[in-house]
Structures are given as C-alpha cells and as structure tokens.
Amino acid sequence: MNRKLYVLVFLLVLAKVSGQVNNLVPNGNFYSASCFHPIDNIWKVNGWNACVPNSNSSSDFYHPCQFQNYPNAVSIINPNVFGGGEDGCSAIYLKTAQPFYREYIQSQLESKLEKDTVYVVLISIIPVYDYGQLGLFTSTLQFLMSNEEVIAPIEQGFIPGRIDTTPSLVYQGAFLNDTANWTTLKFSYKAKGGEQWLVIGNFSPDSLIGTQSANDG
C-alpha cells in the first residue's frame, strides 16, 4: 500500500543571499488557525495549492492539534514530525508504484525574482511514517521556479500526473531516510528574472529517481 514518503515543509525560506532577509514564501511554515481532520488537502492552507483543482488534490496537510483531537487516525504518523511547535506541514508522494502518479505543492511568491540575483532556498523534511508500511525512501527532491502558475496533467480522469519539465533545483544525494530528525537542505538559485511560482516535488521519470527499501517488504 502506498504511503506518503515525506513531510514538506517545517520551514521553507526563499530569500536573497545578501541584504535584509525577507522570506518570499508566504506561509512557509504552513500555519493554520484551524485544526482540520487528519490528512486534509493542502489547498485549505493559505498560500498553497497542489497544482491540480481542489477536488483532485491529494497533497496533504498536517497540524499538531491532530494528535490530540484524532489520536486513532494519526497513530501511524511519525511522532517526530511535530517537535512541540504549533506550525503545520505538508506531505506529498515523491514517487509511487504507479509511474503516472505524482504529487506536488505550489506557492506564489510574495514578489517576482530579480534577474541575476542569487537567492537561498532552505527546506526541512522528515518521513511521515516510521513503521514498516513506509515502503521507500528517496534520494531525489526537485524544485521548479516558474513565471506562471503550474498545472499538472490529470491521469485516469482525476489522478495528478508527472509534470514533464526541467527542474530549477535538484537534490540528488544521500537517501532522505532519517525518521528521528528533520533534515534541512540548502540551495542557491540564480534567478532568470520574473519567476513568481515555486513548485516542490519530482519532475523526472521514475528511472532517474533513486529509492531505498525501508523494510523487507
């Protein structure tokens, strides 16, 4: 059975390398004043969408209050996802057993990126599940900076498919398999100018996405 592989994002920052730090990602900590039912759609969180219409969204949203309000429903979630904070986070499939199925999260930046300006991107991630049903870890995570809002293709009438494009930033390294601690990745991005949409997920074919079994199954 497929499970969400990673929680994205405890803290997401996109800011200029030099000068005053100004996070261009609105609601980069996924704050929400409401406690939704567990595993709710990301489109309910201000500043984010899933690159597909609301009814098709399967990119998830979690909040610390769910542990208190819905203990049975969240019993399989990695307890280290929330370190006592009040911020939320999002969870997406980075690869699935169905090669046509992907998930993404997307945010419109506070302002357009300035041409030839170097920006820093910080993202913290952790696997959602730390039990046997986790399935796979991955060593690949990608970002797309776009001048326009990005819409994923719809497969089989309702399933979001792979966005076939060249990513702007790529993490290809050690397997992201630490279930006890948040892993923070840092990137530098030189803007082409005019980018105002940030998409997180994987855009490459399955053959280019490294995976590691999380159990013997």
PDB file of C-alpha atoms in Angstrom, residues 6 94 123 125 138-143 167-177 183-187 201-202 204 208-210:
ATOM      1  CA  TYR A   6       7.912  12.896   3.271  1.00  0.00           C
ATOM      2  CA  LEU A  94       7.744  11.883  -4.267  1.00  0.00           C
ATOM      3  CA  ILE A 123      13.731  23.344   3.247  1.00  0.00           C
ATOM      4  CA  ILE A 125      11.910  17.410   5.618  1.00  0.00           C
ATOM      5  CA  THR A 138      14.187   8.502  -1.932  1.00  0.00           C
ATOM      6  CA  SER A 139      17.410  10.349  -2.719  1.00  0.00           C
ATOM      7  CA  THR A 140      15.771  12.823  -5.098  1.00  0.00           C
ATOM      8  CA  LEU A 141      13.906  16.086  -4.461  1.00  0.00           C
ATOM      9  CA  GLN A 142      13.334  18.824  -7.032  1.00  0.00           C
ATOM     10  CA  PHE A 143      12.133  22.419  -7.251  1.00  0.00           C
ATOM     11  CA  PRO A 167      13.545  21.405 -12.609  1.00  0.00           C
ATOM     12  CA  SER A 168      15.302  24.572 -11.488  1.00  0.00           C
ATOM     13  CA  LEU A 169      16.963  22.960  -8.462  1.00  0.00           C
ATOM     14  CA  VAL A 170      17.738  19.310  -7.789  1.00  0.00           C
ATOM     15  CA  TYR A 171      18.739  17.417  -4.657  1.00  0.00           C
ATOM     16  CA  GLN A 172      20.394  14.154  -5.683  1.00  0.00           C
ATOM     17  CA  GLY A 173      22.385  12.785  -2.796  1.00  0.00           C
ATOM     18  CA  ALA A 174      22.158  10.643   0.308  1.00  0.00           C
ATOM     19  CA  PHE A 175      18.870   8.876   0.921  1.00  0.00           C
ATOM     20  CA  LEU A 176      16.493  11.017   2.957  1.00  0.00           C
ATOM     21  CA  ASN A 177      15.769   8.300   5.482  1.00  0.00           C
ATOM     22  CA  THR A 183      16.848  17.137   7.606  1.00  0.00           C
ATOM     23  CA  THR A 184      17.471  20.648   6.289  1.00  0.00           C
ATOM     24  CA  LEU A 185      18.635  21.129   2.703  1.00  0.00           C
ATOM     25  CA  LYS A 186      20.115  24.392   1.423  1.00  0.00           C
ATOM     26  CA  PHE A 187      20.314  25.556  -2.188  1.00  0.00           C
ATOM     27  CA  GLY A 201       8.095  17.533  -5.964  1.00  0.00           C
ATOM     28  CA  ASN A 202       9.809  15.341  -8.541  1.00  0.00           C
ATOM     29  CA  SER A 204      11.970  13.341 -13.605  1.00  0.00           C
ATOM     30  CA  LEU A 208      16.014   8.763 -12.599  1.00  0.00           C
ATOM     31  CA  ILE A 209      14.626   8.813  -9.055  1.00  0.00           C
ATOM     32  CA  GLY A 210      16.694   6.816  -6.576  1.00  0.00           C
TER      33      GLY A 210
END
